[in-house]
Coordinates of C-alpha atoms (C1' of nucleotides) in Angstrom, one line a residue:
Chain A
M21 CA 47.8 70.3 106.6
D22 CA 51.5 69.7 105.8
P23 CA 52.2 66.1 106.9
Y24 CA 56.0 66.9 107.1
P25 CA 56.4 70.3 108.8
A26 CA 59.9 71.6 109.3
R27 CA 59.8 72.1 113.0
F28 CA 58.0 71.6 116.3
T29 CA 59.3 74.0 118.9
G30 CA 59.7 73.7 122.6
R31 CA 59.8 69.9 122.7
I32 CA 61.1 68.1 125.7
P33 CA 61.8 64.4 126.1
V34 CA 58.8 62.4 127.2
A35 CA 60.8 61.1 130.2
T36 CA 61.2 64.7 131.4
A37 CA 57.5 65.4 130.9
R38 CA 56.6 62.2 132.8
A39 CA 58.9 63.2 135.7
A40 CA 56.9 66.5 135.9
G41 CA 53.8 64.4 136.7
E42 CA 55.3 62.0 139.2
G43 CA 54.0 63.9 142.3
L44 CA 50.4 64.2 141.0
E45 CA 47.5 62.4 142.5
P46 CA 45.1 60.6 140.2
G47 CA 42.8 63.2 138.6
D48 CA 45.3 66.1 139.2
E49 CA 46.8 68.4 136.6
A50 CA 50.2 70.1 136.8
D51 CA 50.6 73.8 136.1
G52 CA 51.7 75.0 132.7
Q53 CA 52.1 73.1 129.4
V54 CA 54.7 70.8 127.9
A55 CA 55.4 69.9 124.3
V56 CA 56.4 66.3 123.6
A57 CA 56.8 64.4 120.3
G58 CA 57.3 60.8 119.2
R59 CA 56.1 57.9 117.2
L60 CA 52.5 56.8 117.7
V61 CA 52.9 53.2 119.1
A62 CA 49.4 52.5 120.4
R63 CA 45.9 54.1 120.4
R64 CA 42.8 53.3 122.3
G65 CA 39.8 55.2 120.8
Q66 CA 36.7 56.0 122.8
G67 CA 34.7 58.1 120.5
K68 CA 35.0 61.6 122.0
T69 CA 38.1 60.5 123.9
V70 CA 41.3 59.0 122.5
F71 CA 44.2 57.6 124.5
A72 CA 47.4 57.3 122.5
D73 CA 51.0 56.2 123.4
I74 CA 53.9 58.0 121.9
E75 CA 57.5 57.0 122.2
D76 CA 60.8 58.8 121.8
R77 CA 64.3 57.7 122.8
S78 CA 63.7 58.5 126.4
G79 CA 60.6 56.4 126.8
R80 CA 56.9 56.1 126.3
M81 CA 54.1 58.4 127.4
Q82 CA 50.3 58.4 127.2
V83 CA 48.4 61.2 125.5
W84 CA 44.9 61.9 126.7
A85 CA 42.9 63.6 123.9
T86 CA 39.4 64.8 124.5
L87 CA 36.9 66.6 122.3
D88 CA 36.6 69.2 125.1
R89 CA 40.2 70.2 125.1
L90 CA 41.1 69.6 121.5
G91 CA 38.1 70.5 119.4
P92 CA 36.9 68.4 116.5
D93 CA 39.8 69.0 114.2
G94 CA 42.5 68.2 116.8
L95 CA 40.7 65.1 118.0
A96 CA 40.2 63.9 114.4
L97 CA 44.0 64.3 113.7
I98 CA 44.9 62.0 116.6
A99 CA 42.0 59.6 116.0
E100 CA 42.9 59.2 112.4
A101 CA 46.7 59.0 112.8
H102 CA 48.2 55.7 111.9
L103 CA 50.4 53.7 114.2
G104 CA 53.9 54.7 113.2
D105 CA 53.1 58.4 112.5
I106 CA 55.3 60.9 114.4
I107 CA 53.2 63.4 116.2
G108 CA 53.7 66.4 118.5
V109 CA 51.5 67.2 121.4
R110 CA 51.2 70.2 123.6
G111 CA 49.2 70.2 126.9
A112 CA 49.3 70.0 130.6
V113 CA 50.8 67.0 132.4
V114 CA 48.1 65.1 134.3
R115 CA 47.6 61.9 136.1
T116 CA 44.5 60.1 134.9
R117 CA 41.9 58.6 137.2
R118 CA 43.5 55.2 136.5
G119 CA 46.9 56.6 137.6
E120 CA 48.7 57.0 134.3
V121 CA 50.9 60.2 133.9
S122 CA 49.8 61.7 130.6
V123 CA 49.7 64.8 128.5
A124 CA 46.2 66.2 128.3
A125 CA 46.4 67.3 124.7
A126 CA 45.5 71.0 124.0
S127 CA 46.9 70.7 120.5
V128 CA 48.2 68.0 118.3
D129 CA 50.5 68.3 115.2
M130 CA 51.3 65.7 112.6
L131 CA 55.2 65.9 112.3
A132 CA 55.8 63.0 109.9
K133 CA 53.2 60.8 108.3
A134 CA 54.2 57.1 108.0
L135 CA 53.1 55.6 104.7
R136 CA 54.0 52.1 105.7
P137 CA 53.0 50.3 108.8
P138 CA 55.4 49.6 111.7
P139 CA 56.1 46.0 112.8
D140 CA 53.5 44.3 114.9
R141 CA 53.5 45.9 118.3
H142 CA 53.1 42.7 120.4
A143 CA 54.8 40.1 118.3
G144 CA 57.6 42.4 117.3
L145 CA 59.8 41.8 114.3
R146 CA 61.2 38.3 114.3
D147 CA 62.3 37.5 110.8
P148 CA 66.1 37.8 111.1
E149 CA 66.4 38.8 107.4
T150 CA 64.1 41.8 107.8
R151 CA 65.8 42.7 111.1
Y152 CA 69.2 43.0 109.4
R153 CA 68.1 44.4 106.0
Q154 CA 65.7 46.9 107.5
R155 CA 67.4 47.6 110.8
Y156 CA 65.3 50.7 111.4
L157 CA 62.2 48.4 111.8
D158 CA 64.2 46.3 114.3
L159 CA 65.1 49.4 116.2
M160 CA 61.6 50.7 116.0
A161 CA 60.1 47.4 117.3
S162 CA 62.6 46.7 120.1
E163 CA 63.8 48.7 123.0
E164 CA 66.3 45.9 123.6
V165 CA 67.9 46.3 120.2
R166 CA 68.0 50.1 120.7
E167 CA 69.8 49.5 124.0
Q168 CA 72.2 47.1 122.3
F169 CA 73.5 49.8 120.1
V170 CA 73.7 52.3 123.0
T171 CA 75.8 49.8 124.8
R172 CA 78.1 49.5 121.8
A173 CA 78.5 53.3 121.8
R174 CA 79.3 53.3 125.5
A175 CA 81.9 50.6 125.1
I176 CA 83.6 52.5 122.3
A177 CA 83.4 55.7 124.3
G178 CA 85.0 53.9 127.2
V179 CA 87.9 52.7 125.1
R180 CA 88.5 56.2 123.7
R181 CA 88.3 57.8 127.2
F182 CA 90.8 55.2 128.5
L183 CA 93.3 55.9 125.7
D184 CA 92.8 59.6 125.8
D185 CA 93.4 59.6 129.5
R186 CA 96.7 57.8 129.0
G187 CA 98.0 60.4 126.6
F188 CA 97.3 58.6 123.3
I189 CA 96.2 60.7 120.4
E190 CA 93.6 59.6 118.0
V191 CA 94.7 59.7 114.3
E192 CA 93.2 58.9 111.0
T193 CA 95.1 57.1 108.3
P194 CA 94.2 56.2 104.7
A195 CA 91.4 53.7 104.0
L196 CA 92.3 53.7 100.3
Q197 CA 95.8 52.4 100.0
P198 CA 98.1 51.8 97.0
I199 CA 99.4 48.7 98.7
Y200 CA 97.7 46.8 101.5
G201 CA 99.3 45.2 104.5
G202 CA 99.4 44.7 108.3
A203 CA 97.3 41.5 108.3
A204 CA 96.9 38.2 106.6
A205 CA 93.8 38.7 104.4
R206 CA 92.6 39.2 100.9
P207 CA 91.7 42.9 100.1
F208 CA 88.9 44.6 98.3
V209 CA 90.2 46.3 95.2
T210 CA 88.8 49.6 93.9
H211 CA 89.8 52.0 91.2
H212 CA 90.8 55.6 91.1
N213 CA 89.6 57.1 87.8
E214 CA 91.8 60.2 87.7
L215 CA 95.0 58.5 88.8
G216 CA 94.1 55.6 86.5
R217 CA 95.1 53.0 89.0
D218 CA 93.7 50.4 91.3
L219 CA 93.7 51.0 95.1
Y220 CA 93.0 48.7 98.0
L221 CA 90.6 49.2 100.9
R222 CA 92.8 48.7 104.0
I223 CA 92.9 45.4 105.7
A224 CA 94.6 47.0 108.7
T225 CA 95.9 50.4 109.9
E226 CA 99.1 49.0 111.2
L227 CA 101.7 50.2 108.7
Y228 CA 100.5 53.8 108.6
L229 CA 100.3 54.0 112.4
K230 CA 103.9 52.9 112.6
R231 CA 104.8 55.7 110.2
C232 CA 103.3 58.0 112.9
L233 CA 105.7 56.4 115.4
V234 CA 108.6 57.0 113.1
G235 CA 107.5 60.7 113.0
G236 CA 107.6 60.9 116.8
L237 CA 103.9 60.9 117.7
D238 CA 104.8 58.2 120.3
K239 CA 101.3 57.1 121.4
V240 CA 98.7 56.9 118.7
Y241 CA 95.5 55.0 118.1
E242 CA 92.9 54.7 115.4
I243 CA 89.4 53.3 115.6
G244 CA 88.0 52.6 112.2
K245 CA 86.8 50.2 109.6
D246 CA 89.0 47.5 108.1
F247 CA 87.9 45.6 105.0
R248 CA 88.7 41.9 104.4
N249 CA 87.5 40.1 101.4
E250 CA 86.5 36.9 103.1
G251 CA 83.4 34.9 103.8
V252 CA 80.8 36.0 106.4
S253 CA 80.3 34.0 109.6
F254 CA 79.0 34.5 113.1
K255 CA 82.3 36.4 113.8
H256 CA 83.2 37.8 110.4
N257 CA 81.7 40.7 108.5
P258 CA 83.6 42.0 105.4
E259 CA 83.8 45.4 107.0
F260 CA 84.4 45.6 110.7
T261 CA 85.6 48.0 113.3
M262 CA 89.2 47.7 114.6
L263 CA 91.1 49.5 117.3
E264 CA 94.9 49.7 116.8
T265 CA 97.2 51.3 119.3
Y266 CA 101.0 51.9 119.2
E267 CA 103.0 53.1 122.2
A268 CA 106.7 53.9 121.9
Y269 CA 109.0 52.4 124.5
A270 CA 106.4 49.8 125.5
D271 CA 106.7 46.1 124.9
Y272 CA 104.1 43.4 124.4
E273 CA 103.9 42.7 128.2
D274 CA 103.1 46.4 128.8
V275 CA 100.4 46.1 126.1
A276 CA 98.9 43.0 127.7
R277 CA 98.5 44.9 131.0
M278 CA 97.0 47.9 129.1
L279 CA 94.6 45.6 127.2
E280 CA 93.2 44.0 130.4
E281 CA 92.6 47.4 132.0
M282 CA 91.1 48.9 128.9
V283 CA 88.7 46.0 128.2
S284 CA 87.6 45.8 131.9
Q285 CA 87.1 49.6 131.9
A286 CA 85.0 49.4 128.7
A287 CA 83.0 46.6 130.3
R288 CA 82.3 48.7 133.4
E289 CA 81.3 51.7 131.3
A290 CA 79.1 49.6 129.0
T291 CA 77.6 47.1 131.4
G292 CA 78.3 48.3 134.9
G293 CA 80.7 45.6 135.9
F294 CA 83.7 43.3 135.1
V295 CA 81.7 40.1 135.0
V296 CA 79.4 39.7 131.9
P297 CA 76.9 37.0 131.1
W298 CA 77.9 34.7 128.3
K299 CA 75.9 31.9 126.7
G300 CA 74.2 31.0 130.0
G301 CA 77.4 31.3 132.0
E302 CA 79.6 34.3 132.7
I303 CA 82.9 35.7 131.7
D304 CA 85.1 37.4 134.3
L305 CA 87.1 40.2 132.7
T306 CA 88.8 41.3 135.9
P307 CA 92.6 41.7 135.4
P308 CA 94.9 39.9 135.3
W309 CA 93.9 37.5 132.6
R310 CA 95.4 34.0 132.3
R311 CA 98.6 33.9 130.3
V312 CA 100.0 30.8 128.6
R313 CA 102.6 30.2 125.9
L314 CA 101.0 29.5 122.6
V315 CA 103.0 26.4 121.9
D316 CA 102.1 25.0 125.3
A317 CA 98.4 25.7 124.8
L318 CA 98.5 24.1 121.4
R319 CA 100.2 21.0 122.8
E320 CA 97.6 20.7 125.6
A321 CA 94.7 21.2 123.2
S322 CA 95.8 19.0 120.3
G323 CA 98.8 16.9 121.5
I324 CA 100.9 18.5 118.8
D325 CA 104.2 20.3 119.5
V326 CA 104.4 22.5 116.4
L327 CA 108.1 23.4 117.0
E328 CA 108.9 19.6 116.6
H329 CA 107.3 19.7 113.2
P330 CA 108.9 22.6 111.4
D331 CA 108.2 21.1 108.0
A332 CA 104.7 21.7 106.5
A333 CA 104.2 18.2 105.1
D334 CA 105.3 16.7 108.4
L335 CA 102.9 18.9 110.4
R336 CA 100.1 18.3 108.0
A337 CA 100.5 14.5 108.5
R338 CA 100.6 14.9 112.3
M339 CA 97.4 17.1 112.2
R340 CA 95.5 14.6 110.2
E341 CA 96.6 11.9 112.6
A342 CA 95.1 14.0 115.4
G343 CA 91.8 14.3 113.4
L344 CA 92.3 17.9 112.4
D345 CA 91.6 19.4 109.0
A346 CA 94.8 20.2 107.2
P347 CA 94.5 21.5 103.6
D348 CA 97.0 20.2 101.1
D349 CA 98.0 23.6 99.9
A350 CA 98.3 25.3 103.3
P351 CA 101.9 26.4 104.2
W352 CA 103.2 25.9 107.7
P353 CA 101.9 29.1 109.3
K354 CA 98.4 28.4 108.0
L355 CA 98.6 24.9 109.5
V356 CA 99.6 26.2 112.9
D357 CA 96.8 28.7 112.7
G358 CA 94.5 25.8 111.8
I359 CA 95.4 23.9 115.0
L360 CA 94.7 27.1 116.9
S361 CA 91.3 27.8 115.4
Q362 CA 90.1 24.2 115.4
A363 CA 91.4 22.7 118.6
L364 CA 92.2 25.6 120.9
E365 CA 90.2 28.8 120.2
P366 CA 86.8 27.3 120.9
T367 CA 88.0 26.3 124.4
L368 CA 89.2 29.7 125.4
V369 CA 86.0 31.1 127.0
Q370 CA 87.5 33.0 130.0
P371 CA 89.9 35.7 128.9
T372 CA 93.2 34.2 128.0
I373 CA 96.4 35.6 126.6
L374 CA 98.4 33.3 124.4
M375 CA 102.1 34.4 124.4
D376 CA 105.0 33.9 122.0
Y377 CA 104.1 33.0 118.5
P378 CA 106.1 31.2 115.9
L379 CA 108.0 33.8 113.8
E380 CA 106.4 32.5 110.6
L381 CA 102.9 33.6 111.8
S382 CA 104.0 37.1 112.7
P383 CA 105.7 39.1 110.1
F384 CA 105.7 42.4 112.1
A385 CA 106.7 41.1 115.5
K386 CA 110.1 41.2 117.1
R387 CA 112.0 38.0 117.8
R388 CA 112.4 36.7 121.3
A389 CA 116.1 37.1 122.3
D390 CA 116.0 33.6 124.0
D391 CA 114.4 31.7 121.1
R392 CA 114.8 32.9 117.6
R393 CA 112.0 30.8 116.4
L394 CA 109.5 32.7 118.4
V395 CA 108.4 36.4 118.5
E396 CA 107.1 38.7 121.2
R397 CA 103.5 38.5 120.3
F398 CA 100.3 37.7 122.1
E399 CA 96.7 37.2 121.1
A400 CA 93.9 37.5 123.6
F401 CA 90.9 35.2 123.4
C402 CA 87.5 35.4 125.1
G403 CA 84.2 33.7 124.5
G404 CA 85.9 31.3 122.1
M405 CA 87.0 34.1 119.8
E406 CA 90.2 36.0 119.2
I407 CA 89.6 39.6 120.3
A408 CA 93.1 41.1 120.3
N409 CA 96.5 40.7 118.8
A410 CA 99.7 42.5 119.9
F411 CA 103.4 42.6 119.5
S412 CA 106.6 44.1 120.5
E413 CA 106.8 45.7 117.0
L414 CA 109.6 44.8 114.7
N415 CA 111.6 47.9 114.1
D416 CA 114.7 46.4 112.4
P417 CA 114.3 47.3 108.8
D418 CA 116.6 44.6 107.6
D419 CA 114.7 41.9 109.5
Q420 CA 111.4 43.4 108.3
R421 CA 112.7 43.1 104.7
E422 CA 113.5 39.5 105.3
R423 CA 110.0 38.9 106.7
F424 CA 108.4 40.4 103.6
A425 CA 110.6 38.0 101.5
M426 CA 109.2 35.1 103.6
L427 CA 105.7 36.3 102.8
Q428 CA 106.4 36.4 99.1
A429 CA 107.6 32.8 99.4
D430 CA 104.3 31.9 101.2
R431 CA 102.5 33.6 98.4
A432 CA 104.3 31.6 95.8
A433 CA 103.5 28.5 97.8
G434 CA 99.8 29.3 97.4
D435 CA 98.9 31.5 100.4
D436 CA 96.8 34.2 98.8
E437 CA 96.4 36.0 102.1
A438 CA 100.1 36.7 102.3
Q439 CA 100.6 40.4 101.8
P440 CA 102.9 42.1 99.4
A441 CA 106.1 43.9 100.5
D442 CA 105.7 47.6 101.2
E443 CA 108.9 49.4 100.2
D444 CA 107.6 52.8 101.3
F445 CA 107.0 51.3 104.8
L446 CA 110.5 49.9 104.8
V447 CA 111.9 53.3 104.0
A448 CA 110.0 54.7 107.0
L449 CA 111.5 52.0 109.2
E450 CA 115.0 52.9 107.9
H451 CA 114.5 56.3 109.4
G452 CA 114.2 54.7 112.8
M453 CA 111.1 53.6 114.7
P454 CA 111.4 53.5 118.5
P455 CA 110.9 50.2 120.3
T456 CA 107.1 50.0 120.3
G457 CA 104.3 47.9 121.7
G458 CA 101.3 47.7 119.3
L459 CA 97.8 46.3 119.7
G460 CA 94.8 45.4 117.5
L461 CA 91.4 45.0 119.2
G462 CA 88.3 43.8 117.4
I463 CA 85.6 46.2 118.5
D464 CA 82.7 44.2 117.1
R465 CA 83.8 41.1 118.9
L466 CA 84.3 43.1 122.1
V467 CA 80.8 44.3 121.9
M468 CA 79.5 40.8 121.3
L469 CA 81.2 39.8 124.6
L470 CA 79.8 42.7 126.5
T471 CA 76.3 42.2 125.3
D472 CA 76.1 38.3 125.2
R473 CA 75.4 38.4 121.4
H474 CA 76.7 35.4 119.5
S475 CA 76.6 36.7 116.0
I476 CA 78.5 39.8 114.7
R477 CA 75.3 40.7 112.9
E478 CA 73.7 41.5 116.1
V479 CA 76.3 44.2 117.0
I480 CA 76.6 45.8 113.5
L481 CA 73.7 48.1 112.6
F482 CA 73.7 47.2 108.9
P483 CA 75.5 43.9 108.4
A484 CA 76.6 42.7 105.0
M485 CA 73.9 40.7 103.2
R486 CA 73.6 39.1 99.8
T487 CA 71.8 41.5 97.5
Chain B
rG26 C1' 82.6 24.0 101.1
rG27 C1' 79.0 20.2 103.7
rG28 C1' 74.5 19.1 106.5
rC29 C1' 69.8 20.4 108.6
rC30 C1' 65.7 23.9 108.8
rG31 C1' 62.8 28.0 107.0
rU32 C1' 60.2 31.3 103.1
rU33 C1' 51.9 31.6 103.2
rA34 C1' 48.2 38.9 103.9
rG35 C1' 51.9 45.0 106.0
rC36 C1' 53.5 42.1 111.0
rU37 C1' 53.3 37.4 114.0
rC38 C1' 51.7 32.7 112.6
rA39 C1' 48.1 28.2 111.5
rG40 C1' 47.2 25.1 107.2
rU41 C1' 45.9 17.2 108.9
rU42 C1' 46.7 12.0 104.0
rG43 C1' 47.6 15.7 97.6
rG44 C1' 40.9 17.0 97.2
rU45 C1' 35.4 23.8 100.5
rC46 C1' 42.5 24.7 102.2
rA47 C1' 43.5 30.6 101.0
rG48 C1' 42.9 30.9 107.3
rA49 C1' 43.5 33.6 112.4
rG50 C1' 45.1 37.6 115.5
rC51 C1' 47.2 42.4 115.2
rA52 C1' 47.8 46.5 111.7
rG53 C1' 44.9 49.1 107.8
rG54 C1' 39.2 50.6 105.9
rG55 C1' 33.7 51.7 107.6
rG56 C1' 30.7 52.2 112.1
rA57 C1' 29.5 52.7 117.9
rC58 C1' 31.7 54.5 122.4
rU59 C1' 34.3 61.2 126.9
rU60 C1' 39.3 57.7 131.8
rU61 C1' 41.7 53.6 128.3
rU62 C1' 46.4 50.5 129.3
rA63 C1' 47.5 44.5 123.9
rA64 C1' 40.4 48.8 125.5
rU65 C1' 35.7 46.6 123.7
rC66 C1' 31.8 45.7 120.1
rC67 C1' 29.7 45.3 114.8
rC68 C1' 30.8 45.2 109.4
rA69 C1' 33.7 44.8 105.1
rA70 C1' 38.3 44.2 102.6
rG71 C1' 43.1 42.1 102.2
rG72 C1' 47.3 36.7 98.7
rU73 C1' 52.9 35.8 92.6
rC74 C1' 51.4 30.4 99.3
rC75 C1' 59.9 32.8 97.5
rU76 C1' 61.0 31.6 91.9
rG77 C1' 61.2 28.1 87.8
rG78 C1' 60.3 23.3 86.1
rG79 C1' 58.1 18.4 87.0
rU80 C1' 54.6 14.4 88.9
rU81 C1' 49.1 14.2 89.1
rC82 C1' 42.4 14.4 87.1
rG83 C1' 43.9 17.9 91.0
rA84 C1' 49.9 20.8 94.4
rA85 C1' 50.7 25.9 99.7
rU86 C1' 51.3 20.4 100.5
rC87 C1' 55.1 15.5 96.7
rC88 C1' 59.9 15.6 93.4
rC89 C1' 64.1 18.5 91.0
rA90 C1' 66.7 23.0 90.3
rG91 C1' 67.6 27.9 91.9
rA92 C1' 67.2 32.5 95.2
rC93 C1' 67.4 34.5 100.0
rG94 C1' 67.8 33.6 105.3
rG95 C1' 68.9 30.9 110.0
rC96 C1' 71.5 27.1 112.8
rC97 C1' 75.3 23.5 113.0
rC98 C1' 79.8 21.3 111.1
rA99 C1' 84.5 21.9 108.5

RNA sequence: GGGCCGUUAGCUCAGUUGGUCAGAGCAGGGGACUUUUAAUCCCAAGGUCCUGGGUUCGAAUCCCAGACGGCCCA
């Protein structure tokens, strides 16, 4: 017997086979035969009769194996199979005297022998380390975990459908970049042997997607992995999935409306509604979301008006007065971000859009005409996490050049997350980029919200672990 | 970065004051059983108690260091 045969023909999902037996009375047998296959998850031996449960993605089904129908070799195969083996069964659909729709096995095939045992059927797999490192065991042991990742796929499909329906085109831009940019983060560095030079794994797709806008693609999006060389936490994985969209002739308020609709549609496709459970309460994603100016929200949460403390040392002192952590080497934008993350972000459970950020925090956003210290930018928060970031994109190449210079000053002042200037991108801007509304949406965090999971590791199949 | 907790059989877990304390259930092995539903019954087997030091007559247990993981805080 080959324990790993190449094929098993004619298979149907067990849910389909079960449906064929729904109308049967106990003791009845349907006409014809079906072929089903799946992992052996339980077996109840009775000597010359064996009951076995097999499971595929569609569900679970009982196999009724008797010496009369199978003969000694076939019965031995199923009687001696291990839990975890993948077997194929052909036979009539019946309803047993106890009322269970089953396949009365006429033949049994070993399709894949398992050499290692599956997790305990009743206790499941609880050790979080094994769950993450050997996710296949977690999936094998838990229908709920399998469903978790189906929900993730549905949410992403919902986002894609939403954007495709609105005329966006999906594009792919380089993950290996000669210079990184588009976010404040430290990159991973890798090396190209033939070119003899270091390359960076992207920390964002922003600067390449904007090049697409310069070229006239007008409405583009990319869903893909970004890589940030930072610590891991309940909401950080070094590689994570990001959506970025750019729409010509839109501004950040247009983008805010699109975000609300997109997220609520994804929620409906993934979970069936706009209201999702969250940490014992619920989050209502129904548009419109609350909007508040960032500086007002910061003042309400911390008592600090950041625009009244434009000097880093001054702001640092004020923060410490208020009991907030303010590192000595942090430049002004980092300090403002510190107030946001410490005092404000955890309070933003219901969806909230914070509008109008200080220019220093936002090197790619267009200034507000009415207040040159602020830019047309929002971030959306939900469940105490940032989930999205959007601007009216800066398309003035001279202003952009100045912003890069500011970043270099931050870098010199000790901010190792400040990104280098990208001359090639500036050349692209000099060719003219239309006024554009851009958006970044953290897909992993969105999935956390939609599935009431409080660790990013629960929504990433194979999260980063120490080796 | 800090604090707390955890790591014992393939899985889920017990293990008292430092002394018959190497244990159970399930899985796996042998046997009985032709309608079971976590089937049942009998038998046997299964260990780097995370790693390395230390204290002690004696350590899964106490101390120190480390690894990995979880939670909380910053």
